XYZ file of C-alpha atoms in Angstrom:
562
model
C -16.484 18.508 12.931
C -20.146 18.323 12.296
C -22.180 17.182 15.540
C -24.889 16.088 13.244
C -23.488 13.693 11.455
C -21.395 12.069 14.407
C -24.714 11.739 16.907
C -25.827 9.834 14.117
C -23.018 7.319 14.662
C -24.210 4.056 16.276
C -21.418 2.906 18.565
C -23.282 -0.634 19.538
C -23.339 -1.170 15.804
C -20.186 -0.756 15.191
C -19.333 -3.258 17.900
C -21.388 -5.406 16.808
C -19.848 -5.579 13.093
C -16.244 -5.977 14.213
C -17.748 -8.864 16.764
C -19.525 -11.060 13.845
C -16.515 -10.039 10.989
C -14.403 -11.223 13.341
C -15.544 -14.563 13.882
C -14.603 -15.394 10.338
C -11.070 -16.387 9.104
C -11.533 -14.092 6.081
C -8.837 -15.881 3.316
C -9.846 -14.966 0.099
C -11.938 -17.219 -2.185
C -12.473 -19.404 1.625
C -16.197 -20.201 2.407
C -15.874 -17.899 5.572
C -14.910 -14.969 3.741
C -17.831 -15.546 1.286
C -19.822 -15.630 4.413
C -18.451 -12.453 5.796
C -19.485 -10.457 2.176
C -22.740 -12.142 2.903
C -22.776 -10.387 6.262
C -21.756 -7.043 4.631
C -24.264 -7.074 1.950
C -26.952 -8.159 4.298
C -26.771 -4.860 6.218
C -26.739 -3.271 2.788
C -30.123 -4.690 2.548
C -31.322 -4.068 5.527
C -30.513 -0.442 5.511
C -32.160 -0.147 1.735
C -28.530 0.815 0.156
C -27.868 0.676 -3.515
C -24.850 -1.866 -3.664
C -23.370 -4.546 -6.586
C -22.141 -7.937 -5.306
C -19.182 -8.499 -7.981
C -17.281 -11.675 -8.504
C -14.628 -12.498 -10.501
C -11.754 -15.398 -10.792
C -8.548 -14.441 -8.959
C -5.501 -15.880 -8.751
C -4.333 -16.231 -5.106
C -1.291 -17.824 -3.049
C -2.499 -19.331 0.565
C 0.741 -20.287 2.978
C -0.303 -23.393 4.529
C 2.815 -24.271 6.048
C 6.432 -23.884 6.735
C 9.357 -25.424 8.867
C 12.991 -25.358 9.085
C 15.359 -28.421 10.434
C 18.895 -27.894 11.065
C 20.292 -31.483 10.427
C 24.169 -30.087 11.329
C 26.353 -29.462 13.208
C 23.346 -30.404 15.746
C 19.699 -30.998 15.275
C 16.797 -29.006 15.259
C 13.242 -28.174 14.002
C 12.739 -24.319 14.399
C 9.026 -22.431 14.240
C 7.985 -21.113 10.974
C 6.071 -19.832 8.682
C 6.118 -20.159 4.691
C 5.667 -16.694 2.770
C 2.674 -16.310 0.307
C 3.625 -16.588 -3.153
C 7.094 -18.375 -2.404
C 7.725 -21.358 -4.123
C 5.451 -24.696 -3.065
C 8.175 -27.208 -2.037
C 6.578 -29.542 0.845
C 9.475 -32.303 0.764
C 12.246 -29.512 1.341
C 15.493 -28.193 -0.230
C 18.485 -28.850 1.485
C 21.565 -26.653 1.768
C 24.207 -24.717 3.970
C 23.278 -21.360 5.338
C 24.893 -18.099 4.431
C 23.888 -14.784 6.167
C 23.691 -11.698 4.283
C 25.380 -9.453 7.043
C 24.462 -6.400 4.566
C 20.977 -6.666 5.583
C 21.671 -6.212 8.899
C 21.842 -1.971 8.202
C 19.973 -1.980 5.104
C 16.565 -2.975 3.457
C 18.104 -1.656 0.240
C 19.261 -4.468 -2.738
C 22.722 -2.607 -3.103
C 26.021 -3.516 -2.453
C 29.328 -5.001 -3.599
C 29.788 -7.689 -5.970
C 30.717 -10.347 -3.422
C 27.401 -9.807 -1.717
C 25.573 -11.868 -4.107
C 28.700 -14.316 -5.436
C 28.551 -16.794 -3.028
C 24.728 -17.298 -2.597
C 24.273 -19.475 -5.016
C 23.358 -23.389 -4.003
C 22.774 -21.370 -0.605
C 19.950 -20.753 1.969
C 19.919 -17.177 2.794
C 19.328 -15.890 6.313
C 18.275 -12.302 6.135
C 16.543 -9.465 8.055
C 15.615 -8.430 4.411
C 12.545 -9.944 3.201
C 11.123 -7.212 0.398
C 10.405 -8.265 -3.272
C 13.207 -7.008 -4.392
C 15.507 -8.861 -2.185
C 14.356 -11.899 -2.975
C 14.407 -11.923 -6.846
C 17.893 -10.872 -6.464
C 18.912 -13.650 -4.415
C 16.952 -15.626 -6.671
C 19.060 -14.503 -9.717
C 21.967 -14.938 -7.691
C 21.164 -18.746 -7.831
C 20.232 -18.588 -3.628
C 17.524 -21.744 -3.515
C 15.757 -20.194 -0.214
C 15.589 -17.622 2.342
C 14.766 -17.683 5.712
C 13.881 -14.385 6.612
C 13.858 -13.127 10.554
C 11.931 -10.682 12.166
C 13.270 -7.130 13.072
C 12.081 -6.942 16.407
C 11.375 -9.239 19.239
C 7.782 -10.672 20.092
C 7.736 -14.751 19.717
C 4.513 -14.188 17.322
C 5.230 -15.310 13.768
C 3.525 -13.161 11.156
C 1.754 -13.771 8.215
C 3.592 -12.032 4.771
C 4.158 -12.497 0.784
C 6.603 -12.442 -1.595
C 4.463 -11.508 -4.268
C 6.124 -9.374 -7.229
C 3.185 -9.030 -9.144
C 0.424 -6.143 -8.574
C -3.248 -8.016 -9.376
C -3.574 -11.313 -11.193
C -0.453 -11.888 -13.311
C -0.487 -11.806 -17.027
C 1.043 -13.837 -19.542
C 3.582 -10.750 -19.194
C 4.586 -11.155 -15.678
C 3.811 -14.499 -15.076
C 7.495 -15.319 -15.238
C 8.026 -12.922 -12.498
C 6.649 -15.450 -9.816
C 8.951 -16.487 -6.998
C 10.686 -19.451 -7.512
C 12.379 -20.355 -4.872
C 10.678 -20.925 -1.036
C 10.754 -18.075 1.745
C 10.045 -18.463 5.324
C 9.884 -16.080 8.293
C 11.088 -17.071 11.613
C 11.044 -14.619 14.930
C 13.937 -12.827 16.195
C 14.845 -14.995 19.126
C 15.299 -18.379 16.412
C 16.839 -15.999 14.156
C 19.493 -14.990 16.671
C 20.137 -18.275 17.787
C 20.676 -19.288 14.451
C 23.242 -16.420 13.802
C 25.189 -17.667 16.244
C 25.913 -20.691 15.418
C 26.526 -19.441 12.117
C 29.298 -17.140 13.746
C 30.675 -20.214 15.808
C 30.237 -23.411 13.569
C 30.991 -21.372 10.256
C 28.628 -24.030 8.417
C 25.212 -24.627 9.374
C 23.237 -27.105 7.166
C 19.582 -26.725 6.979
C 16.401 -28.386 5.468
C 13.909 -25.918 4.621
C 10.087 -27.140 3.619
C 7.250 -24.779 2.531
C 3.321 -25.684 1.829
C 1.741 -23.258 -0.470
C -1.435 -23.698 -2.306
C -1.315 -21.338 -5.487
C -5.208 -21.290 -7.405
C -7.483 -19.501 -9.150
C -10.405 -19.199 -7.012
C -13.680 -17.123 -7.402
C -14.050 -14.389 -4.619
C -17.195 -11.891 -4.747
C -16.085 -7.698 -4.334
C -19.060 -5.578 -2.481
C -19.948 -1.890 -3.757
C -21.915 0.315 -2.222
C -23.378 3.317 -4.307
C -25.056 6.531 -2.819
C -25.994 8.574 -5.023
C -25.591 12.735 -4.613
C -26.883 15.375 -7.462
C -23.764 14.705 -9.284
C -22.288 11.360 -10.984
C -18.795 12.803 -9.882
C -17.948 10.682 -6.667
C -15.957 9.829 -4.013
C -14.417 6.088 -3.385
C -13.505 4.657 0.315
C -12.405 1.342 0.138
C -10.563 -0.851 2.898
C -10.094 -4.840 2.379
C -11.765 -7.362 4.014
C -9.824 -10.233 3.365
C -7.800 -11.142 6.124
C -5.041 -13.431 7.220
C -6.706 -15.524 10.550
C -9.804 -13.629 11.769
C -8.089 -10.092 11.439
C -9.408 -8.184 13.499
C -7.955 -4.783 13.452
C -6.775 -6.127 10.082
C -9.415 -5.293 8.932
C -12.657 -6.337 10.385
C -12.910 -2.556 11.965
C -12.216 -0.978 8.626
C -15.324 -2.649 7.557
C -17.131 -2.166 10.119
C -16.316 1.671 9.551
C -17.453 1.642 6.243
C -20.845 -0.124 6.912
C -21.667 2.479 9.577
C -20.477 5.336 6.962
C -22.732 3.624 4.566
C -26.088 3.667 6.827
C -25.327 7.410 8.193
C -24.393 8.836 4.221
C -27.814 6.592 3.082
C -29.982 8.931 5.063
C -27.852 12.701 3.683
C -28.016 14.757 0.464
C -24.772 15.510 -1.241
C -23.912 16.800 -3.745
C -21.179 14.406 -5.117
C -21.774 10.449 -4.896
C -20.356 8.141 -2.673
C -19.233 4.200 -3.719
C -18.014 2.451 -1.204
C -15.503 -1.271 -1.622
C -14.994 -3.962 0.298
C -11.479 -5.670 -1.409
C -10.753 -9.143 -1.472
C -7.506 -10.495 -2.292
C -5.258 -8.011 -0.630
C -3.263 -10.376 1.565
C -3.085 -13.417 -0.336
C -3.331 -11.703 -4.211
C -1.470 -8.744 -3.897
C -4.426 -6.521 -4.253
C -6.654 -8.681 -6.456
C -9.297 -6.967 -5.535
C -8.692 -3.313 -6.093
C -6.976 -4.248 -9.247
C -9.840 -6.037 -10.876
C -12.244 -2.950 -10.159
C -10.026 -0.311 -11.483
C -9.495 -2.877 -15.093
C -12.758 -3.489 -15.023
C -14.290 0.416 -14.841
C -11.296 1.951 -15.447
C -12.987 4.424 -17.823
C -15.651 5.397 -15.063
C -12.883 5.775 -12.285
C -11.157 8.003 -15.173
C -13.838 10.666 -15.698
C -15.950 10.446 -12.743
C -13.649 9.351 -9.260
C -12.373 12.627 -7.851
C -11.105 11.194 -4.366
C -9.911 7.583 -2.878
C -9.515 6.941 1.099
C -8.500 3.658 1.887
C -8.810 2.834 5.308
C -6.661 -0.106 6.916
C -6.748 -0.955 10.868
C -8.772 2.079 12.595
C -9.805 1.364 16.296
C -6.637 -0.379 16.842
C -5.427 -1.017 21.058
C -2.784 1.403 21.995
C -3.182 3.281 18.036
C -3.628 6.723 20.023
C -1.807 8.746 17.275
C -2.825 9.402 13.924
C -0.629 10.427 10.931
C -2.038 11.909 7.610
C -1.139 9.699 4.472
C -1.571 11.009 1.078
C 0.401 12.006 -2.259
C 0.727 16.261 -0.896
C -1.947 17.040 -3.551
C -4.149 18.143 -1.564
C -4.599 21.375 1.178
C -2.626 19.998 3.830
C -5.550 21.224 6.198
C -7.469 18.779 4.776
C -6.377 15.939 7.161
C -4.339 18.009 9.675
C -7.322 20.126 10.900
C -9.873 16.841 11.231
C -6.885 14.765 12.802
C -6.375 18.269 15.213
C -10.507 18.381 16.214
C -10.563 14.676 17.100
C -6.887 13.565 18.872
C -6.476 17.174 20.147
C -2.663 17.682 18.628
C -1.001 18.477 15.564
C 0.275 15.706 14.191
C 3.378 14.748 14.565
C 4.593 14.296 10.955
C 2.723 13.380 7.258
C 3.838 10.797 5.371
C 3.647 9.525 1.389
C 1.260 6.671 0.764
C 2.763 3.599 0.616
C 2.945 0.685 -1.967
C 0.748 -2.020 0.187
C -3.057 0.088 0.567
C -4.393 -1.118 -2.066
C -3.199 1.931 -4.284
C -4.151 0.420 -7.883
C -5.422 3.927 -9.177
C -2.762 5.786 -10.071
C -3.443 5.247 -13.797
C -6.780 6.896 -13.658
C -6.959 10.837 -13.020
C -8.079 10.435 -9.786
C -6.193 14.203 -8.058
C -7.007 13.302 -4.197
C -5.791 9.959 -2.180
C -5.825 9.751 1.209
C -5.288 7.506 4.143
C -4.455 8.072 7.665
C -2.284 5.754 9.632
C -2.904 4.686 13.198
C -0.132 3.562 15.269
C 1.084 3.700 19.096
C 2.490 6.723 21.098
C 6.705 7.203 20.209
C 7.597 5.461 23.271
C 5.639 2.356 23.114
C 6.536 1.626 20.037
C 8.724 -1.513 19.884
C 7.156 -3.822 16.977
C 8.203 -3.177 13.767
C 4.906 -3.569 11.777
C 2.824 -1.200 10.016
C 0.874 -0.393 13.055
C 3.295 -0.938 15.805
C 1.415 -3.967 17.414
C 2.682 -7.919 17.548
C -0.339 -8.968 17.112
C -0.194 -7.903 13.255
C -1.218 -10.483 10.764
C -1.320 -13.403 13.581
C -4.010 -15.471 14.752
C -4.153 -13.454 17.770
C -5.822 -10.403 16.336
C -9.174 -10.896 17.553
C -11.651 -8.818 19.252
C -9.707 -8.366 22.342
C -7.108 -6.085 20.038
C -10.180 -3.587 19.074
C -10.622 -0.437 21.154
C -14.484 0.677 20.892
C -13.450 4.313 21.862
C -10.983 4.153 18.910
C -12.955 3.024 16.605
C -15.434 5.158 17.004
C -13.090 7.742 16.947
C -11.847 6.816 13.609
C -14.917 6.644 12.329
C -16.189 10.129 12.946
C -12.842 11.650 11.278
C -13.891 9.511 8.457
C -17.149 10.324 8.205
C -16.284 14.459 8.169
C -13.350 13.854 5.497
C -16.140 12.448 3.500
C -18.722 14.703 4.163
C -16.197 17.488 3.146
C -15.341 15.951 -0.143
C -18.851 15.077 -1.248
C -19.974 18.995 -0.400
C -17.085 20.944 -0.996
C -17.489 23.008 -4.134
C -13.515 23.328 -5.279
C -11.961 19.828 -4.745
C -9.474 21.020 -1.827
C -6.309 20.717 -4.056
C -2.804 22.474 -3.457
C -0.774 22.360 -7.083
C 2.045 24.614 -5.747
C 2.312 22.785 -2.380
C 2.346 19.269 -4.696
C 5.043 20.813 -6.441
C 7.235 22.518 -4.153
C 7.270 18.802 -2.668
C 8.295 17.073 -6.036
C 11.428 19.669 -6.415
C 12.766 18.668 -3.303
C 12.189 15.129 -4.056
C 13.852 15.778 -7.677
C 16.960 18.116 -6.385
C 17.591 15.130 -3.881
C 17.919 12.801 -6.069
C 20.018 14.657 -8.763
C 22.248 15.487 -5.345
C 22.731 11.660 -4.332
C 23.439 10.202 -7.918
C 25.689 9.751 -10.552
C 26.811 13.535 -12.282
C 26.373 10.647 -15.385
C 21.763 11.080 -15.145
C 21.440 14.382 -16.026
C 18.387 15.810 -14.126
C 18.683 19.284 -16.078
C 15.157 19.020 -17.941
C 13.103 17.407 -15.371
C 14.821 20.442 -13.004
C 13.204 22.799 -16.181
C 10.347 21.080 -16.845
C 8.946 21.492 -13.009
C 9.822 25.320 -12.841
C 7.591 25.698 -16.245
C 4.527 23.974 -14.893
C 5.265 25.546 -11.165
C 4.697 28.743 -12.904
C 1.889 27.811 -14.689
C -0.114 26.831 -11.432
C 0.617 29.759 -9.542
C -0.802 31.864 -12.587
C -4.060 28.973 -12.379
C -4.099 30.237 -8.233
C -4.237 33.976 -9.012
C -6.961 33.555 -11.904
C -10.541 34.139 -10.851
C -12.576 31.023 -11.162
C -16.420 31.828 -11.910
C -17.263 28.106 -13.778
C -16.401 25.507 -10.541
C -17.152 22.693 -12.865
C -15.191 23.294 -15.331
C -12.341 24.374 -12.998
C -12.512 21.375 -11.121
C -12.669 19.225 -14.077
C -8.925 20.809 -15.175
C -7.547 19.891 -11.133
C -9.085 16.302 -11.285
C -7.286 16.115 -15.059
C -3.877 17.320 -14.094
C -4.081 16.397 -10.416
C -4.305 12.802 -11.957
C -1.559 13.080 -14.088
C 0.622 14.592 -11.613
C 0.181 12.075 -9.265
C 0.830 9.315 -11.630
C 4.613 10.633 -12.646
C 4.515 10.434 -8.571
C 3.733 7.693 -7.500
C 4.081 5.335 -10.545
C 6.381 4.388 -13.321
C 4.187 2.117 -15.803
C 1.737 2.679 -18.468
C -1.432 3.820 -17.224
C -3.484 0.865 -18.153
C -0.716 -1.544 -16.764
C 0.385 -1.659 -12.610
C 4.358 -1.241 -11.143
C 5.358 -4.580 -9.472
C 5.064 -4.774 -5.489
C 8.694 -3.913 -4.926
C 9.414 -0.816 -1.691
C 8.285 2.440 -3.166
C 10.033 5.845 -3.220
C 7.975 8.788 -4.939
C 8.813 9.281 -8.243
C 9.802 5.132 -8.712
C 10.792 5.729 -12.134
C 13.708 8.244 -11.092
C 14.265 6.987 -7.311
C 16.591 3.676 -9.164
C 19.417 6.209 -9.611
C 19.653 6.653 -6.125
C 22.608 6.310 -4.481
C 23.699 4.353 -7.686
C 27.692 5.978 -8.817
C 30.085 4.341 -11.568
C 32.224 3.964 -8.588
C 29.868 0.891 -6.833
C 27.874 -0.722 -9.318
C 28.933 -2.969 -12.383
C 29.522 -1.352 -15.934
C 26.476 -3.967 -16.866
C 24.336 -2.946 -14.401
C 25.226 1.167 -14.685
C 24.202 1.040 -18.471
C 20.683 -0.646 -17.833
C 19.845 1.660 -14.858
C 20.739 4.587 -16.902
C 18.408 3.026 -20.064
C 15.687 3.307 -17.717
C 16.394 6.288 -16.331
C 16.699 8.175 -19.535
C 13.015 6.561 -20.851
C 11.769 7.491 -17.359
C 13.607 11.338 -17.930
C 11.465 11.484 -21.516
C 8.582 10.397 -19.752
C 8.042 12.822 -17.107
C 9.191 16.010 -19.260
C 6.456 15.166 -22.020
C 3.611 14.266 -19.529
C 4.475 17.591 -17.863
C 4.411 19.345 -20.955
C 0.511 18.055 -21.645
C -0.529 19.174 -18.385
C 1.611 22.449 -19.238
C -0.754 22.664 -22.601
C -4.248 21.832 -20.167
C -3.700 24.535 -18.308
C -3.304 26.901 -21.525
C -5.921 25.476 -23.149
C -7.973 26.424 -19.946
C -6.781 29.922 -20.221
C -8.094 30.441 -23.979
């Protein structure tokens, strides 16, 4: 902790950010959320910081309404809410329900034939709502879902369907949702069940209202400058679904105090900080658009990326450290220990929805650290354990001022590290060790057919390789951290993504190392002869893939020697 820095923290400030942020309904491309950028970049101003107010055309999906009616065996009109980026169908398809009693145990797409056979012409009702899941009922000739929530507030949420990472391309334009997708809350969703189980046919007319555009939206940047042009990016959204809140008016508010207390400090690396739009209704417009539009820059210069997503959250007591393992796990552990007082109580991979468009650039360090309630109050099943999540009731009654500043502070010393640290705080070995249990588990719950026996090679050549990079003695820091941002990058793209480096992976639930994870639990034994071939066409490509990239970072590190 440095005391310094953190009695420069200006708690009423902070307050008062989340209070005006909040009073906005912050949809992307929306007048209010232009006005909220105009709030952002006016303390930017004020406080005589270096920043670019970016815009750009966007192509977004805004949910404006849903609704179910059962028309038989009875009558009813049932609470809902369409899905952004399901189809736009206002006067309603009409059809019989089927439930998809797999989803009940899994969030997974697998199964036996019959699980898809008899959707089609159907409304699905599933607890499975994922990207996935729905272009697969889709294919299956389903003509809606009606998805219900896992646990049991009455609040409806806001969520998307979106397969498509960024603006879509004449590519992946075909990979749009076609049919419509509403969420309902457990209670309806039960009820419904029911008289599934009892009447055996339940006939239902399902309407959705969605507005799909291209809109303008403006992206803020922040730049403080250090001695070098190497620097660090923190970025958090500020797009929101209602006014948002925790989601994400305090992440902003965050990163406009970090802004005024780094303005006034020397570092030696730079700082830029981002402001997203068009994370909740573009699929991460935002962060997309900056990384095609600078990718070189992000390339040679970016050596670190925190996102930060819903700090200073009610009842968010505990704090977990988020990241891809390439970095010393002290890193987060011994900031998250100084300011909560415990260890924490487990680390996790980041996941697919923070804004992660990076992983084509070498950036070697990504962070984020996830807030959420204490184990036994948790009892909502949304990213941060509270109902409130992506409602219209997260407003400033939600925020916890102690929290937040909280949050802040760890923020502002896992930045202040980064930008002063002279060896970028990076653990190759640990990284690896990771990735072999992650590789040996999948070759363990897979087909003996995907043959993991040069990947299994290929990792014990480079693991050797950066334990004889440990024991060398480094006297040129720039150079030597120019090799860990190079290969750190690389290694955390086999990790974490499966596409070419210039392109994105769709939205679809993440495992690390996506392009291997598809073999997974997949045997001859339960999946199609059709389906076994493709799977394994991919697999092999992906297999090819990760052996030669390995191999160049294998070659880096020799070149390094010489």
């Amino acid at each position: 902790m440095n005391p310094q820095l953190i009695e420069l923290m200006d708690k009423e400030l902070l307050n008062q950010h989340v209070k005006e942020l909040s009073a906005y309904e912050r949809l992307t491309g929306e007048e209010e959320a232009e006005r909220a950028v105009d709030y952002i970049v006016g303390n930017l101003q004020q406080h005589h910081i270096s920043y670019n107010r970016y815009q750009f055309d966007g192509y977004f999906s805004d949910p404006i309404h849903g609704a179910v009616f059962v028309t038989a065996p009875m009558k009813l009109a049932i609470r809902a809410k369409a899905r952004s980026f399901g189809a736009n169908l206002p006067n309603g398809v009409k059809g019989n329900l089927l439930y998809d009693f797999f989803s009940e145990h899994s969030t997974g797409i697998s199964g036996p034939v019959e699980r898809y056979e008899k959707m089609k012409d159907k409304i699905i009702i599933s607890w499975n709502y994922y990207e996935d899941y729905v272009k697969k009922i889709e294919s299956a000739g389903a003509i809606g879902l009606i998805h219900i929530w896992p646990s049991k507030e009455k609040a409806l949420h806001e969520e998307t369907v979106g397969t498509i990472w960024g603006t879509p391309t004449m590519g992946t334009v075909d990979q749009l949702t076609k049919i419509p997708v509403v969420g309902i809350n457990h209670e309806d969703g039960s009820k419904l069940l029911e008289w599934i189980k009892e009447e055996h046919s339940v006939e239902v007319v399902l309407k959705t209202e969605v507005r799909n555009s291209v809109k303008k939206t403006s992206l803020p940047v922040a730049t403080i400058r250090g001695e070098l042009e190497e620097y660090i990016l923190v970025s958090g959204h500020y797009d929101s679904w209602h006014k948002g809140a925790t989601d994400n008016a305090t992440a902003n508010s965050l990163m406009l105090e970090m802004a005024r207390i780094f303005s006034t400090q020397k570092s030696k690396r730079s700082i830029k900080i981002a402001w997203w739009p068009g994370h909740s209704n573009g699929r991460y417009a935002g962060s997309a658009w900056y990384c095609d539009q600078f990718w070189e820059e992000i390339n040679e210069k970016c050596v670190a990326h925190i996102n930060i997503d819903f700090p200073g959250t009610k009842g968010n007591v505990q704090v977990v450290p988020r990241s891809t393992a390439m970095e010393k796990e002290e890193l987060l552990t011994d900031i998250i220990r100084d300011y909560t007082k415990k260890e924490p109580s487990r680390s996790d991979y980041l996941p697919r929805g923070a804004d992660q468009s990076f992983w084509g650039t070498n950036i070697p360090i990504h962070l984020m650290l996830k807030y959420e309630p204490i184990d036994q109050e948790k009892r909502y099943q949304t990213p941060g354990g509270n109902w409130w999540w992506h409602t219209e009731e997260d407003l400033v009654d939600k925020v916890d001022c102690d929290l937040l500043e909280r949050d802040t502070g760890m923020h502002i010393d896992l930045v202040n590290h980064l930008v002063n640290v002279p060896i970028l705080p990076i653990n190759l070995l640990r990284f690896l060790a990771k990735s072999k249990e992650i590789i040996k588990d999948l070759d363990n719950h897979s087909d003996e057919a995907f043959d993991f026996t040069k990947i299994h090679q290929i990792f014990e050549r480079v693991s050797i390789m950066a334990g004889e990079l440990l024991e060398k003695e480094e006297s040129d820091k720039t150079s030597y951290n120019k090799l860990l941002k190079s290969i750190g990058g690389k290694l955390n793209r086999l990790k974490f993504s499966y596409s070419s480096r210039y392109d994105y992976d769709n939205t679809y639930p993440f495992q690390p190392y996506p392009g291997l994870a598809k073999v997974k639990d997949v045997y001859r034994s339960n999946t199609t002869q059709e389906d076994f071939l493709f799977i394994s066409t991919f697999f092999i490509r992906q297999r090819n893939r990760i052996v030669n990239e390995i191999k160049e970072v294998i070659m880096e590190i020799e070149r390094y020697f010489d």
